Amino acid sequence: MKPPHRTTTLGYALLGLLHQQPRSGYDLRKIFDTTAMVHFSGSPGAIYPALRKLEQAGLIRGSVDRRTSLRPRQVFRPTPAGTRALHVWLSRPVHRDDVIRRMDELMLRFAFHSLLDDEGATASLLRGFVREIDDYIPDLRAQLAALPATTPTTARLALESGLDLYRARSRWARRALAHFGA
Amino acid sequence: MKPPHRTTTLGYALLGLLHQQPRSGYDLRKIFDTTAMVHFSGSPGAIYPALRKLEQAGLIRGSVDRRTSLRPRQVFRPTPAGTRALHVWLSRPVHRDDVIRRMDELMLRFAFHSLLDDEGATASLLRGFVREIDDYIPDLRAQLAALPATTPTTARLALESGLDLYRARSRWARRALAHFGA
DNA sequence: AAAAACATGTAAGCTGTTACATGATTGG
DNA sequence: CCAATCATGTAACAGCTTACATGTTTTT
């Protein structure tokens, strides 16, 4: 029996992009290199092995395009199991750790959320987002207040910046909620 | 001849914390587990090997505390070479990639910047920060404007959130600049 | 004719994760 | 006395980076 296979954040990013339309490894690399999805590396040493793993896990399937050409390319598309895995991932509830340690993955999840085609689910994700952030903000504020008087100015300002960003995210999510009925 | 040894972001985080005061591996783990420096893992499998590497590179030196006790602890402090390496890192100019792909490291650098005790240098870092962000924002805005009409709402909103955060960072840096004369 | 972009991959090595392992001291 | 915290580490593994490797097609 195979080990369970944990899909990485990069794996879900690839799965989500392939759900939009079938693409080759090269297409995916270009996206990571040229769009705002820059925090993923478009290096071939990351993309091709990740595609291979998704294929082995049965979540995507590749097919050779332009077979006749001397420069063939392989385009990948999600299998039904891949689509299911993507839906499960998108539907995960928001936990405290998602907003503290995995904000990037959480925003990626949100970015692909439309493909669930369920405004209620998206509104629910956003409410979870707001809930966990608003729960965390007082913690940060307390940390700031508890800083010893000797704390260097830049350390204090860096923490204030973090607090600032969480407030900005909370406001953004509240505005975003307006797009989804509830 | 030894290979050059590239200090990782975690390495600089440790070096910076040890510059504030000598600490043990356990002290450092606690900091990562309980304060806003949460995006570093406090797992022993990360901390202890990282300390070992810094020691081998001659950047920190450990000394056994409470030698008599049955529960001794080893406290580390930076060597002169470690302090120099830290200063060089803190003094690096801000590049575009720092604000796009390495924002976390850049903010860590800022958080420790006070230890340079050079308000001019800190102001310069902040000006570089503002410059690169304000240079990047129009790019993001253009990407948003260039999004095809068919782009799913959540994808668009995620990109807007990113833009939002960069604006918040720019405002923060301008406010922070007021603390440093220039 | 050359450069840039297309297209796919492998190999070595480093970092970090997860899980395991051990034992001491302190507080309730 | 038991649980929590103190304190340090190792081993197996996964993942990504960097560098290398190869050849084609399009653009200048």
Tab-separated table of C-alpha atoms (C1' of nucleotides) in Angstrom:
chain	number	residue	atom	x	y	z
A	1	MET	CA	0.000	0.000	0.000
A	2	LYS	CA	1.268	3.405	-1.009
A	3	PRO	CA	1.917	6.053	1.620
A	4	PRO	CA	-0.948	8.565	1.734
A	5	HIS	CA	0.749	11.362	-0.338
A	6	ARG	CA	0.397	14.815	1.104
A	7	THR	CA	-0.261	17.410	-1.572
A	8	THR	CA	1.912	20.475	-1.031
A	9	THR	CA	0.843	24.083	-1.494
A	10	LEU	CA	2.659	24.073	-4.831
A	11	GLY	CA	0.686	20.965	-5.757
A	12	TYR	CA	-2.615	22.713	-5.072
A	13	ALA	CA	-1.449	25.785	-6.994
A	14	LEU	CA	-0.734	23.573	-10.010
A	15	LEU	CA	-4.009	21.697	-9.600
A	16	GLY	CA	-5.951	24.955	-9.428
A	17	LEU	CA	-4.261	26.412	-12.488
A	18	LEU	CA	-4.817	23.206	-14.452
A	19	HIS	CA	-8.479	23.272	-13.469
A	20	GLN	CA	-8.815	26.642	-15.197
A	21	GLN	CA	-7.386	25.169	-18.385
A	22	PRO	CA	-4.999	22.395	-19.457
A	23	ARG	CA	-1.421	23.619	-19.484
A	24	SER	CA	2.111	22.361	-19.973
A	25	GLY	CA	4.888	22.502	-17.415
A	26	TYR	CA	6.355	25.385	-19.340
A	27	ASP	CA	3.059	27.301	-19.245
A	28	LEU	CA	2.934	26.875	-15.481
A	29	ARG	CA	6.520	28.007	-15.044
A	30	LYS	CA	5.782	31.150	-17.016
A	31	ILE	CA	2.834	31.944	-14.779
A	32	PHE	CA	4.978	31.685	-11.645
A	33	ASP	CA	7.724	33.763	-13.236
A	34	THR	CA	5.632	36.560	-14.682
A	35	THR	CA	2.461	37.051	-12.622
A	36	ALA	CA	1.723	37.960	-9.021
A	37	MET	CA	2.017	34.266	-8.112
A	38	VAL	CA	5.715	35.007	-7.734
A	39	HIS	CA	6.254	33.397	-4.382
A	40	PHE	CA	6.197	30.059	-6.158
A	41	SER	CA	9.366	29.203	-7.935
A	42	GLY	CA	9.093	28.545	-11.628
A	43	SER	CA	12.315	26.578	-11.642
A	44	PRO	CA	12.099	23.333	-13.611
A	45	GLY	CA	13.540	21.452	-10.659
A	46	ALA	CA	10.406	22.368	-8.712
A	47	ILE	CA	7.668	22.191	-11.359
A	48	TYR	CA	8.409	18.972	-13.223
A	49	PRO	CA	8.875	16.764	-10.152
A	50	ALA	CA	5.720	18.263	-8.622
A	51	LEU	CA	3.743	17.449	-11.779
A	52	ARG	CA	5.161	13.934	-11.739
A	53	LYS	CA	4.016	13.472	-8.135
A	54	LEU	CA	0.508	14.724	-8.867
A	55	GLU	CA	0.323	12.341	-11.801
A	56	GLN	CA	1.531	9.424	-9.699
A	57	ALA	CA	-1.072	10.304	-7.088
A	58	GLY	CA	-3.696	10.150	-9.839
A	59	LEU	CA	-4.715	13.800	-9.460
A	60	ILE	CA	-3.683	14.952	-12.935
A	61	ARG	CA	-3.138	13.270	-16.266
A	62	GLY	CA	-0.781	14.369	-19.007
A	63	SER	CA	-1.302	14.015	-22.726
A	64	VAL	CA	1.170	14.709	-25.485
A	65	ASP	CA	0.275	17.640	-27.644
A	66	ARG	CA	1.646	18.185	-31.160
A	67	ARG	CA	2.919	14.641	-31.283
A	68	THR	CA	4.161	15.128	-34.826
A	69	SER	CA	6.313	18.113	-34.007
A	70	LEU	CA	9.981	17.761	-33.145
A	71	ARG	CA	9.185	19.879	-30.127
A	72	PRO	CA	6.269	18.123	-28.458
A	73	ARG	CA	4.713	19.374	-25.287
A	74	GLN	CA	2.783	17.602	-22.624
A	75	VAL	CA	-0.379	19.240	-21.358
A	76	PHE	CA	-1.857	18.263	-18.024
A	77	ARG	CA	-5.426	18.353	-16.807
A	78	PRO	CA	-6.975	17.281	-13.492
A	79	THR	CA	-8.577	13.866	-13.206
A	80	PRO	CA	-11.929	13.528	-11.419
A	81	ALA	CA	-9.961	12.529	-8.302
A	82	GLY	CA	-7.862	15.681	-8.729
A	83	THR	CA	-10.942	17.857	-8.913
A	84	ARG	CA	-12.310	16.193	-5.800
A	85	ALA	CA	-9.024	16.748	-3.925
A	86	LEU	CA	-9.092	20.396	-4.979
A	87	HIS	CA	-12.660	20.810	-3.742
A	88	VAL	CA	-11.831	19.226	-0.390
A	89	TRP	CA	-8.866	21.560	0.005
A	90	LEU	CA	-10.918	24.619	-0.919
A	91	SER	CA	-13.627	23.644	1.548
A	92	ARG	CA	-11.382	23.291	4.577
A	93	PRO	CA	-12.474	25.489	7.454
A	94	VAL	CA	-10.191	28.329	8.504
A	95	HIS	CA	-8.093	27.598	11.572
A	96	ARG	CA	-6.065	29.996	13.662
A	97	ASP	CA	-2.828	28.588	12.304
A	98	ASP	CA	-3.966	29.283	8.748
A	99	VAL	CA	-3.887	33.027	9.395
A	100	ILE	CA	-0.749	32.938	11.534
A	101	ARG	CA	1.549	30.533	9.731
A	102	ARG	CA	-0.093	29.686	6.439
A	103	MET	CA	-1.516	32.955	5.185
A	104	ASP	CA	-0.066	32.427	1.708
A	105	GLU	CA	-1.768	29.087	1.310
A	106	LEU	CA	-5.010	30.521	2.651
A	107	MET	CA	-4.988	33.341	0.089
A	108	LEU	CA	-4.211	30.843	-2.656
A	109	ARG	CA	-7.211	28.857	-1.524
A	110	PHE	CA	-9.343	31.969	-1.666
A	111	ALA	CA	-8.041	32.878	-5.123
A	112	PHE	CA	-9.276	29.546	-6.488
A	113	HIS	CA	-12.467	29.515	-4.458
A	114	SER	CA	-14.707	30.657	-7.284
A	115	LEU	CA	-14.345	27.284	-8.939
A	116	LEU	CA	-16.495	25.771	-6.209
A	117	ASP	CA	-19.246	27.931	-7.624
A	118	ASP	CA	-20.780	28.225	-4.182
A	119	GLU	CA	-21.055	31.786	-2.902
A	120	GLY	CA	-22.182	30.516	0.487
A	121	ALA	CA	-18.971	28.523	0.872
A	122	THR	CA	-16.848	31.509	-0.162
A	123	ALA	CA	-18.687	33.789	2.260
A	124	SER	CA	-18.101	31.183	4.943
A	125	LEU	CA	-14.381	31.114	4.180
A	126	LEU	CA	-14.228	34.890	4.437
A	127	ARG	CA	-16.122	34.889	7.724
A	128	GLY	CA	-13.664	32.329	9.078
A	129	PHE	CA	-10.832	34.526	7.874
A	130	VAL	CA	-12.242	37.590	9.640
A	131	ARG	CA	-13.004	35.600	12.779
A	132	GLU	CA	-9.501	34.180	13.152
A	133	ILE	CA	-7.769	37.454	12.312
A	134	ASP	CA	-9.897	39.480	14.687
A	135	ASP	CA	-9.140	36.871	17.312
A	136	TYR	CA	-5.404	37.143	16.721
A	137	ILE	CA	-5.148	40.937	16.587
A	138	PRO	CA	-5.616	41.428	20.363
A	139	ASP	CA	-2.769	38.958	20.920
A	140	LEU	CA	-0.474	41.013	18.747
A	141	ARG	CA	-1.618	44.187	20.439
A	142	ALA	CA	-0.850	42.628	23.821
A	143	GLN	CA	2.595	41.574	22.634
A	144	LEU	CA	3.216	45.131	21.534
A	145	ALA	CA	2.052	46.505	24.876
A	146	ALA	CA	4.172	43.967	26.769
A	147	LEU	CA	7.361	44.924	24.962
A	148	PRO	CA	9.957	46.083	27.499
A	149	ALA	CA	10.798	49.773	27.414
A	150	THR	CA	14.269	48.863	26.215
A	151	THR	CA	12.951	47.273	23.002
A	152	PRO	CA	14.720	48.806	20.010
A	153	THR	CA	12.590	51.147	17.913
A	154	THR	CA	12.871	49.092	14.729
A	155	ALA	CA	11.767	45.898	16.494
A	156	ARG	CA	8.727	47.724	17.812
A	157	LEU	CA	7.969	49.229	14.412
A	158	ALA	CA	8.288	45.828	12.724
A	159	LEU	CA	5.695	44.398	15.096
A	160	GLU	CA	3.466	47.408	14.464
A	161	SER	CA	3.762	46.725	10.767
A	162	GLY	CA	2.586	43.167	11.296
A	163	LEU	CA	-0.398	44.424	13.260
A	164	ASP	CA	-1.089	46.962	10.519
A	165	LEU	CA	-1.149	44.275	7.866
A	166	TYR	CA	-3.573	42.107	9.825
A	167	ARG	CA	-5.895	45.082	10.203
A	168	ALA	CA	-5.664	45.686	6.446
A	169	ARG	CA	-6.503	42.033	5.768
A	170	SER	CA	-9.492	42.153	8.082
A	171	ARG	CA	-10.843	45.263	6.351
A	172	TRP	CA	-10.249	43.674	2.943
A	173	ALA	CA	-12.148	40.528	3.925
A	174	ARG	CA	-15.099	42.561	5.189
A	175	ARG	CA	-15.227	44.446	1.900
A	176	ALA	CA	-14.873	41.179	-0.027
A	177	LEU	CA	-17.811	39.700	1.886
A	178	ALA	CA	-20.057	42.235	0.234
A	179	HIS	CA	-19.508	40.426	-3.069
A	180	PHE	CA	-20.951	37.208	-1.701
A	181	GLY	CA	-24.420	37.993	-0.474
A	182	ALA	CA	-24.255	36.998	3.161
B	1	MET	CA	39.373	25.369	1.580
B	2	LYS	CA	35.863	25.307	2.974
B	3	PRO	CA	32.932	26.241	0.774
B	4	PRO	CA	31.762	29.802	1.455
B	5	HIS	CA	28.745	28.929	3.721
B	6	ARG	CA	25.609	30.842	2.927
B	7	THR	CA	23.831	32.010	6.062
B	8	THR	CA	20.100	31.371	5.814
B	9	THR	CA	17.354	33.684	6.996
B	10	LEU	CA	16.971	31.485	10.067
B	11	GLY	CA	20.703	31.864	10.656
B	12	TYR	CA	20.425	35.660	10.648
B	13	ALA	CA	17.377	35.495	12.913
B	14	LEU	CA	19.405	33.464	15.406
B	15	LEU	CA	22.416	35.741	15.049
B	16	GLY	CA	20.266	38.815	15.643
B	17	LEU	CA	18.593	37.362	18.718
B	18	LEU	CA	21.930	36.262	20.148
B	19	HIS	CA	23.285	39.745	19.595
B	20	GLN	CA	20.579	41.091	21.901
B	21	GLN	CA	21.665	38.688	24.614
B	22	PRO	CA	23.292	35.251	24.931
B	23	ARG	CA	20.693	32.498	24.767
B	24	SER	CA	20.398	28.745	24.650
B	25	GLY	CA	18.817	26.740	21.864
B	26	TYR	CA	15.816	26.248	24.075
B	27	ASP	CA	15.461	29.996	24.675
B	28	LEU	CA	15.479	30.560	20.929
B	29	ARG	CA	12.898	27.859	20.304
B	30	LYS	CA	10.610	29.449	22.874
B	31	ILE	CA	10.890	32.793	21.112
B	32	PHE	CA	9.865	31.285	17.787
B	33	ASP	CA	7.023	29.366	19.373
B	34	THR	CA	5.536	32.116	21.497
B	35	THR	CA	6.190	35.501	19.919
B	36	ALA	CA	5.294	37.148	16.628
B	37	MET	CA	8.391	35.574	15.083
B	38	VAL	CA	6.160	32.594	14.437
B	39	HIS	CA	7.009	32.025	10.827
B	40	PHE	CA	10.234	30.441	11.992
B	41	SER	CA	9.867	26.957	13.254
B	42	GLY	CA	10.982	26.315	16.785
B	43	SER	CA	11.417	22.618	16.103
B	44	PRO	CA	14.635	21.197	17.524
B	45	GLY	CA	15.418	19.639	14.143
B	46	ALA	CA	15.713	23.161	12.752
B	47	ILE	CA	17.289	25.116	15.598
B	48	TYR	CA	20.077	22.844	16.807
B	49	PRO	CA	21.552	22.058	13.387
B	50	ALA	CA	21.346	25.760	12.473
B	51	LEU	CA	23.248	26.694	15.637
B	52	ARG	CA	25.828	24.039	14.863
B	53	LYS	CA	26.330	25.459	11.384
B	54	LEU	CA	26.732	29.016	12.674
B	55	GLU	CA	29.277	27.742	15.156
B	56	GLN	CA	31.189	25.861	12.480
B	57	ALA	CA	31.192	28.994	10.348
B	58	GLY	CA	32.731	30.830	13.299
B	59	LEU	CA	29.819	33.257	13.667
B	60	ILE	CA	28.727	32.202	17.148
B	61	ARG	CA	30.382	30.486	20.064
B	62	GLY	CA	28.705	28.320	22.683
B	63	SER	CA	29.655	28.038	26.321
B	64	VAL	CA	28.305	25.626	28.872
B	65	ASP	CA	26.263	27.280	31.571
B	66	ARG	CA	25.591	25.657	34.958
B	67	ARG	CA	28.278	23.097	34.341
B	68	THR	CA	27.718	21.585	37.756
B	69	SER	CA	24.022	20.943	37.280
B	70	LEU	CA	22.710	17.656	35.961
B	71	ARG	CA	20.781	19.741	33.477
B	72	PRO	CA	23.420	21.929	31.863
B	73	ARG	CA	22.587	24.337	29.099
B	74	GLN	CA	24.706	25.798	26.384
B	75	VAL	CA	24.413	29.515	25.765
B	76	PHE	CA	25.535	31.018	22.490
B	77	ARG	CA	26.801	34.474	21.688
B	78	PRO	CA	28.065	36.012	18.444
B	79	THR	CA	31.787	36.146	17.746
B	80	PRO	CA	33.296	39.340	16.308
B	81	ALA	CA	33.006	37.700	12.872
B	82	GLY	CA	29.334	36.989	13.598
B	83	THR	CA	28.689	40.607	14.508
B	84	ARG	CA	30.424	41.704	11.309
B	85	ALA	CA	28.341	39.285	9.213
B	86	LEU	CA	25.194	40.609	10.868
B	87	HIS	CA	26.177	44.198	10.131
B	88	VAL	CA	26.897	43.395	6.489
B	89	TRP	CA	23.505	41.719	6.162
B	90	LEU	CA	21.705	44.622	7.834
B	91	SER	CA	23.449	47.102	5.554
B	92	ARG	CA	22.497	45.447	2.275
B	93	PRO	CA	20.654	47.802	-0.043
B	94	VAL	CA	17.015	47.035	-0.829
B	95	HIS	CA	16.471	45.385	-4.202
B	96	ARG	CA	13.228	44.855	-6.050
B	97	ASP	CA	13.298	41.127	-5.317
B	98	ASP	CA	13.531	41.835	-1.599
B	99	VAL	CA	10.051	43.357	-1.591
B	100	ILE	CA	8.586	40.846	-4.064
B	101	ARG	CA	9.980	37.526	-2.952
B	102	ARG	CA	11.800	38.102	0.312
B	103	MET	CA	9.588	40.477	2.257
B	104	ASP	CA	9.845	38.363	5.401
B	105	GLU	CA	13.604	38.505	5.404
B	106	LEU	CA	13.519	42.229	4.692
B	107	MET	CA	11.249	42.881	7.674
B	108	LEU	CA	13.483	40.729	9.856
B	109	ARG	CA	16.396	42.840	8.735
B	110	PHE	CA	14.498	45.984	9.642
B	111	ALA	CA	13.511	44.576	13.042
B	112	PHE	CA	17.195	44.126	13.947
B	113	HIS	CA	18.327	47.342	12.287
B	114	SER	CA	18.539	49.341	15.523
B	115	LEU	CA	21.602	47.380	16.512
B	116	LEU	CA	23.568	49.184	13.813
B	117	ASP	CA	22.935	52.297	15.875
B	118	ASP	CA	22.920	54.378	12.725
B	119	GLU	CA	19.685	56.259	12.124
B	120	GLY	CA	20.926	57.354	8.728
B	121	ALA	CA	21.341	53.736	7.641
B	122	THR	CA	17.878	52.820	8.926
B	123	ALA	CA	16.324	55.808	7.150
B	124	SER	CA	18.136	54.697	4.024
B	125	LEU	CA	16.728	51.181	4.335
B	126	LEU	CA	13.228	52.581	4.722
B	127	ARG	CA	13.666	54.864	1.714
B	128	GLY	CA	14.796	51.862	-0.333
B	129	PHE	CA	11.763	49.973	0.914
B	130	VAL	CA	9.397	52.757	-0.130
B	131	ARG	CA	11.164	53.195	-3.465
B	132	GLU	CA	10.933	49.530	-4.461
B	133	ILE	CA	7.356	49.123	-3.276
B	134	ASP	CA	6.163	52.268	-5.013
B	135	ASP	CA	7.904	51.007	-8.103
B	136	TYR	CA	6.174	47.632	-7.897
B	137	ILE	CA	2.646	48.876	-7.146
B	138	PRO	CA	1.991	50.161	-10.703
B	139	ASP	CA	2.968	46.695	-11.994
B	140	LEU	CA	0.393	45.063	-9.768
B	141	ARG	CA	-2.174	47.656	-10.755
B	142	ALA	CA	-1.467	46.916	-14.425
B	143	GLN	CA	-1.817	43.180	-13.827
B	144	LEU	CA	-5.169	43.834	-12.208
B	145	ALA	CA	-6.290	46.006	-15.110
B	146	ALA	CA	-5.090	43.414	-17.637
B	147	LEU	CA	-7.093	40.597	-16.051
B	148	PRO	CA	-9.495	39.148	-18.624
B	149	ALA	CA	-13.164	39.834	-18.007
B	150	THR	CA	-13.647	36.130	-17.380
B	151	THR	CA	-11.323	36.139	-14.353
B	152	PRO	CA	-13.113	34.652	-11.353
B	153	THR	CA	-14.107	37.137	-8.682
B	154	THR	CA	-12.036	35.533	-5.946
B	155	ALA	CA	-8.883	35.561	-8.081
B	156	ARG	CA	-9.405	39.258	-8.738
B	157	LEU	CA	-10.063	39.955	-5.058
B	158	ALA	CA	-6.939	38.040	-4.017
B	159	LEU	CA	-4.837	40.210	-6.302
B	160	GLU	CA	-6.548	43.312	-4.919
B	161	SER	CA	-5.645	42.137	-1.435
B	162	GLY	CA	-2.006	41.883	-2.448
B	163	LEU	CA	-2.101	45.409	-3.825
B	164	ASP	CA	-3.800	46.570	-0.637
B	165	LEU	CA	-1.064	45.097	1.509
B	166	TYR	CA	1.682	46.748	-0.502
B	167	ARG	CA	-0.070	50.098	-0.104
B	168	ALA	CA	-0.303	49.495	3.651
B	169	ARG	CA	3.410	48.671	3.784
B	170	SER	CA	4.300	51.823	1.866
B	171	ARG	CA	2.250	53.968	4.251
B	172	TRP	CA	3.817	52.238	7.238
B	173	ALA	CA	7.331	52.850	5.960
B	174	ARG	CA	6.593	56.538	5.380
B	175	ARG	CA	5.313	56.852	8.938
B	176	ALA	CA	8.329	54.908	10.227
B	177	LEU	CA	10.680	57.276	8.420
B	178	ALA	CA	9.511	60.056	10.712
B	179	HIS	CA	11.291	58.257	13.579
B	180	PHE	CA	14.637	58.516	11.846
B	181	GLY	CA	15.210	62.167	11.172
B	182	ALA	CA	15.678	62.250	7.421
C	1	DA	C1'	23.377	34.486	-38.071
C	2	DA	C1'	22.425	35.040	-33.501
C	3	DA	C1'	19.555	35.651	-29.706
C	4	DA	C1'	15.493	34.796	-27.416
C	5	DA	C1'	11.965	31.965	-26.338
C	6	DC	C1'	10.110	27.231	-26.395
C	7	DA	C1'	10.193	22.817	-23.943
C	8	DT	C1'	11.725	19.295	-20.934
C	9	DG	C1'	14.295	17.276	-17.823
C	10	DT	C1'	18.293	15.411	-14.124
C	11	DA	C1'	21.675	15.568	-10.124
C	12	DA	C1'	23.753	17.198	-5.963
C	13	DG	C1'	23.074	19.311	-2.031
C	14	DC	C1'	20.952	22.001	1.649
C	15	DT	C1'	17.097	23.079	4.734
C	16	DG	C1'	13.606	22.087	7.196
C	17	DT	C1'	9.755	18.781	8.888
C	18	DT	C1'	8.111	15.063	11.579
C	19	DA	C1'	8.817	11.816	14.651
C	20	DC	C1'	11.482	9.747	17.932
C	21	DA	C1'	14.489	9.686	22.073
C	22	DT	C1'	16.256	10.842	26.662
C	23	DG	C1'	16.383	12.557	31.045
C	24	DA	C1'	15.994	16.531	34.917
C	25	DT	C1'	13.494	19.859	37.519
C	26	DT	C1'	9.578	22.368	39.198
C	27	DG	C1'	4.808	23.252	40.552
C	28	DG	C1'	0.527	21.679	42.010
D	1	DC	C1'	3.445	11.683	42.579
D	2	DC	C1'	2.245	13.356	38.302
D	3	DA	C1'	2.228	16.689	34.790
D	4	DA	C1'	4.365	20.343	32.714
D	5	DT	C1'	8.317	22.510	31.518
D	6	DC	C1'	13.278	22.505	30.939
D	7	DA	C1'	16.926	21.024	27.776
D	8	DT	C1'	19.191	18.742	24.098
D	9	DG	C1'	19.514	16.131	20.470
D	10	DT	C1'	19.083	12.362	16.167
D	11	DA	C1'	17.092	9.977	11.951
D	12	DA	C1'	14.410	9.569	7.966
D	13	DC	C1'	12.433	11.972	4.690
D	14	DA	C1'	10.374	15.612	1.647
D	15	DG	C1'	11.017	19.605	-0.868
D	16	DC	C1'	13.214	23.105	-3.119
D	17	DT	C1'	17.454	25.527	-5.149
D	18	DT	C1'	21.161	25.732	-8.161
D	19	DA	C1'	23.370	24.176	-11.773
D	20	DC	C1'	23.700	21.435	-15.568
D	21	DA	C1'	22.010	19.349	-19.928
D	22	DT	C1'	19.776	19.121	-24.489
D	23	DG	C1'	17.689	20.403	-28.520
D	24	DT	C1'	13.892	23.257	-31.377
D	25	DT	C1'	11.502	27.187	-33.186
D	26	DT	C1'	10.769	31.987	-33.746
D	27	DT	C1'	12.201	36.600	-33.895
D	28	DT	C1'	15.390	40.133	-34.873
